[in-house]
Amino acid sequence: MSKNTGNEKKLISNGEEFDRLLEEKEAFFVLFSNDSCGYCQMAENNINQVIDSFPQLDLYQLKLNDAPEIFERYGINSVPVSKVFKAGEAVYTGFGVRSPNDIYYQLKSYFDGGNSYFQDLADKNN
């Protein structure tokens, strides 16, 4: 599997596509958002800072207008919300804008990553 570049976010276009991902993918990261949400853009920027450290995770975005039934299924009443799914189950949920450091260490508890967020950041900048 190739390493993420942070800009390879994929949009989920409907609930059926989301359900197919749950069945087919071992693990993936979803940012639940809305078009008019400035905080969602901030959340996406923070996620992009750390997603490269977890090449096994693909980043997806699901917008409220595209699949309101999925938002209802997971009880999402406000955005941004980020979730990591592993083997079809949500294993991590982050509400609001999470810092890159927080996202990194939450993901590290579920997946192999680098030494630390700060070491990965230094390595990426060299």
mmCIF file of C-alpha atoms in Angstrom:
data_model
loop_
_atom_site.group_PDB
_atom_site.id
_atom_site.type_symbol
_atom_site.label_atom_id
_atom_site.label_comp_id
_atom_site.label_asym_id
_atom_site.label_seq_id
_atom_site.Cartn_x
_atom_site.Cartn_y
_atom_site.Cartn_z
ATOM 1 C CA MET A 1 0.000 0.000 0.000
ATOM 2 C CA SER A 2 1.370 3.390 -0.901
ATOM 3 C CA LYS A 3 1.919 6.036 1.700
ATOM 4 C CA ASN A 4 -0.679 8.780 2.012
ATOM 5 C CA THR A 5 0.341 12.242 0.925
ATOM 6 C CA GLY A 6 -2.174 14.033 3.123
ATOM 7 C CA ASN A 7 -3.948 15.363 0.051
ATOM 8 C CA GLU A 8 -5.520 12.103 -1.054
ATOM 9 C CA LYS A 9 -8.787 12.603 0.804
ATOM 10 C CA LYS A 10 -11.590 10.699 -0.878
ATOM 11 C CA LEU A 11 -15.185 11.837 -0.740
ATOM 12 C CA ILE A 12 -17.865 9.320 0.152
ATOM 13 C CA SER A 13 -20.808 10.161 -2.067
ATOM 14 C CA ASN A 14 -23.630 8.246 -0.333
ATOM 15 C CA GLY A 15 -24.587 5.850 2.437
ATOM 16 C CA GLU A 16 -24.251 2.765 0.239
ATOM 17 C CA GLU A 17 -20.644 3.657 -0.533
ATOM 18 C CA PHE A 18 -19.955 4.118 3.183
ATOM 19 C CA ASP A 19 -21.467 0.704 3.989
ATOM 20 C CA ARG A 20 -19.362 -0.886 1.237
ATOM 21 C CA LEU A 21 -16.210 0.607 2.799
ATOM 22 C CA LEU A 22 -17.190 -0.887 6.161
ATOM 23 C CA GLU A 23 -17.366 -4.316 4.546
ATOM 24 C CA GLU A 24 -14.318 -4.091 2.268
ATOM 25 C CA LYS A 25 -11.656 -2.049 4.064
ATOM 26 C CA GLU A 26 -9.707 -3.295 7.060
ATOM 27 C CA ALA A 27 -9.306 0.264 8.384
ATOM 28 C CA PHE A 28 -10.130 3.813 7.319
ATOM 29 C CA PHE A 29 -10.487 7.314 8.755
ATOM 30 C CA VAL A 30 -13.617 9.402 8.135
ATOM 31 C CA LEU A 31 -14.114 13.108 8.719
ATOM 32 C CA PHE A 32 -17.835 13.799 9.050
ATOM 33 C CA SER A 33 -18.413 17.365 7.917
ATOM 34 C CA ASN A 34 -20.635 19.941 6.271
ATOM 35 C CA ASP A 35 -19.933 22.297 3.361
ATOM 36 C CA SER A 36 -20.420 25.455 5.402
ATOM 37 C CA CYS A 37 -18.226 24.368 8.330
ATOM 38 C CA GLY A 38 -15.007 26.320 8.853
ATOM 39 C CA TYR A 39 -14.064 24.147 11.811
ATOM 40 C CA CYS A 40 -14.248 21.113 9.519
ATOM 41 C CA GLN A 41 -11.505 22.634 7.359
ATOM 42 C CA MET A 42 -9.369 23.165 10.452
ATOM 43 C CA ALA A 43 -9.994 19.570 11.540
ATOM 44 C CA GLU A 44 -9.010 18.291 8.086
ATOM 45 C CA ASN A 45 -5.780 20.311 8.158
ATOM 46 C CA ASN A 46 -4.858 18.792 11.547
ATOM 47 C CA ILE A 47 -5.655 15.273 10.335
ATOM 48 C CA ASN A 48 -3.515 15.826 7.229
ATOM 49 C CA GLN A 49 -0.541 16.677 9.454
ATOM 50 C CA VAL A 50 -0.502 13.169 10.934
ATOM 51 C CA ILE A 51 -2.194 10.799 8.481
ATOM 52 C CA ASP A 52 1.111 10.166 6.643
ATOM 53 C CA SER A 53 2.392 8.403 9.762
ATOM 54 C CA PHE A 54 -0.304 5.745 9.308
ATOM 55 C CA PRO A 55 -0.044 4.446 5.730
ATOM 56 C CA GLN A 56 -2.583 1.715 6.461
ATOM 57 C CA LEU A 57 -5.300 4.378 6.882
ATOM 58 C CA ASP A 58 -7.066 6.031 3.987
ATOM 59 C CA LEU A 59 -8.719 9.370 4.692
ATOM 60 C CA TYR A 60 -12.331 9.847 3.630
ATOM 61 C CA GLN A 61 -14.783 12.680 4.074
ATOM 62 C CA LEU A 62 -18.535 12.274 4.377
ATOM 63 C CA LYS A 63 -20.724 15.354 4.149
ATOM 64 C CA LEU A 64 -24.082 15.595 5.889
ATOM 65 C CA ASN A 65 -25.988 16.339 2.676
ATOM 66 C CA ASP A 66 -24.615 13.200 1.006
ATOM 67 C CA ALA A 67 -25.681 10.645 3.620
ATOM 68 C CA PRO A 68 -27.785 12.014 6.499
ATOM 69 C CA GLU A 69 -28.766 8.438 7.433
ATOM 70 C CA ILE A 70 -25.134 7.641 8.308
ATOM 71 C CA PHE A 71 -24.934 10.718 10.542
ATOM 72 C CA GLU A 72 -28.130 9.562 12.255
ATOM 73 C CA ARG A 73 -26.830 5.977 12.602
ATOM 74 C CA TYR A 74 -23.791 7.193 14.557
ATOM 75 C CA GLY A 75 -25.623 9.910 16.497
ATOM 76 C CA ILE A 76 -23.659 12.758 14.910
ATOM 77 C CA ASN A 77 -25.531 15.989 15.601
ATOM 78 C CA SER A 78 -22.748 18.508 15.007
ATOM 79 C CA VAL A 79 -19.555 18.601 12.977
ATOM 80 C CA PRO A 80 -16.670 18.085 12.717
ATOM 81 C CA VAL A 81 -16.520 14.527 13.996
ATOM 82 C CA SER A 82 -13.776 12.122 13.020
ATOM 83 C CA LYS A 83 -14.003 8.365 13.323
ATOM 84 C CA VAL A 84 -11.631 5.524 12.657
ATOM 85 C CA PHE A 85 -13.163 2.247 11.579
ATOM 86 C CA LYS A 86 -11.318 -1.030 11.956
ATOM 87 C CA ALA A 87 -12.836 -4.351 10.869
ATOM 88 C CA GLY A 88 -16.184 -2.624 10.325
ATOM 89 C CA GLU A 89 -16.397 -1.108 13.817
ATOM 90 C CA ALA A 90 -15.753 2.444 15.019
ATOM 91 C CA VAL A 91 -12.691 2.245 17.279
ATOM 92 C CA TYR A 92 -12.002 5.977 17.682
ATOM 93 C CA THR A 93 -14.206 9.050 17.729
ATOM 94 C CA GLY A 94 -12.913 12.604 17.933
ATOM 95 C CA PHE A 95 -15.354 15.451 18.461
ATOM 96 C CA GLY A 96 -14.564 18.946 17.229
ATOM 97 C CA VAL A 97 -11.138 20.128 16.155
ATOM 98 C CA ARG A 98 -8.477 17.863 17.662
ATOM 99 C CA SER A 99 -4.828 18.886 17.786
ATOM 100 C CA PRO A 100 -2.433 16.984 15.506
ATOM 101 C CA ASN A 101 -0.644 15.676 18.605
ATOM 102 C CA ASP A 102 -3.887 14.283 20.055
ATOM 103 C CA ILE A 103 -4.902 12.674 16.752
ATOM 104 C CA TYR A 104 -1.454 11.120 16.359
ATOM 105 C CA TYR A 105 -1.385 9.490 19.791
ATOM 106 C CA GLN A 106 -4.987 8.298 19.520
ATOM 107 C CA LEU A 107 -4.204 6.637 16.184
ATOM 108 C CA LYS A 108 -0.924 5.245 17.499
ATOM 109 C CA SER A 109 -2.862 3.323 20.126
ATOM 110 C CA TYR A 110 -4.628 1.410 17.306
ATOM 111 C CA PHE A 111 -1.991 1.287 14.555
ATOM 112 C CA ASP A 112 1.753 1.152 14.143
ATOM 113 C CA GLY A 113 3.144 4.610 13.575
ATOM 114 C CA GLY A 114 6.465 6.340 13.880
ATOM 115 C CA ASN A 115 8.396 7.024 17.080
ATOM 116 C CA SER A 116 6.424 10.084 18.074
ATOM 117 C CA TYR A 117 4.493 12.873 16.439
ATOM 118 C CA PHE A 118 7.388 15.273 17.003
ATOM 119 C CA GLN A 119 9.974 12.835 15.618
ATOM 120 C CA ASP A 120 7.814 12.125 12.586
ATOM 121 C CA LEU A 121 7.362 15.858 12.070
ATOM 122 C CA ALA A 122 11.133 16.454 12.281
ATOM 123 C CA ASP A 123 11.807 13.570 9.885
ATOM 124 C CA LYS A 124 9.239 14.876 7.433
ATOM 125 C CA ASN A 125 10.849 18.345 7.472
ATOM 126 C CA ASN A 126 14.372 17.029 6.820
#
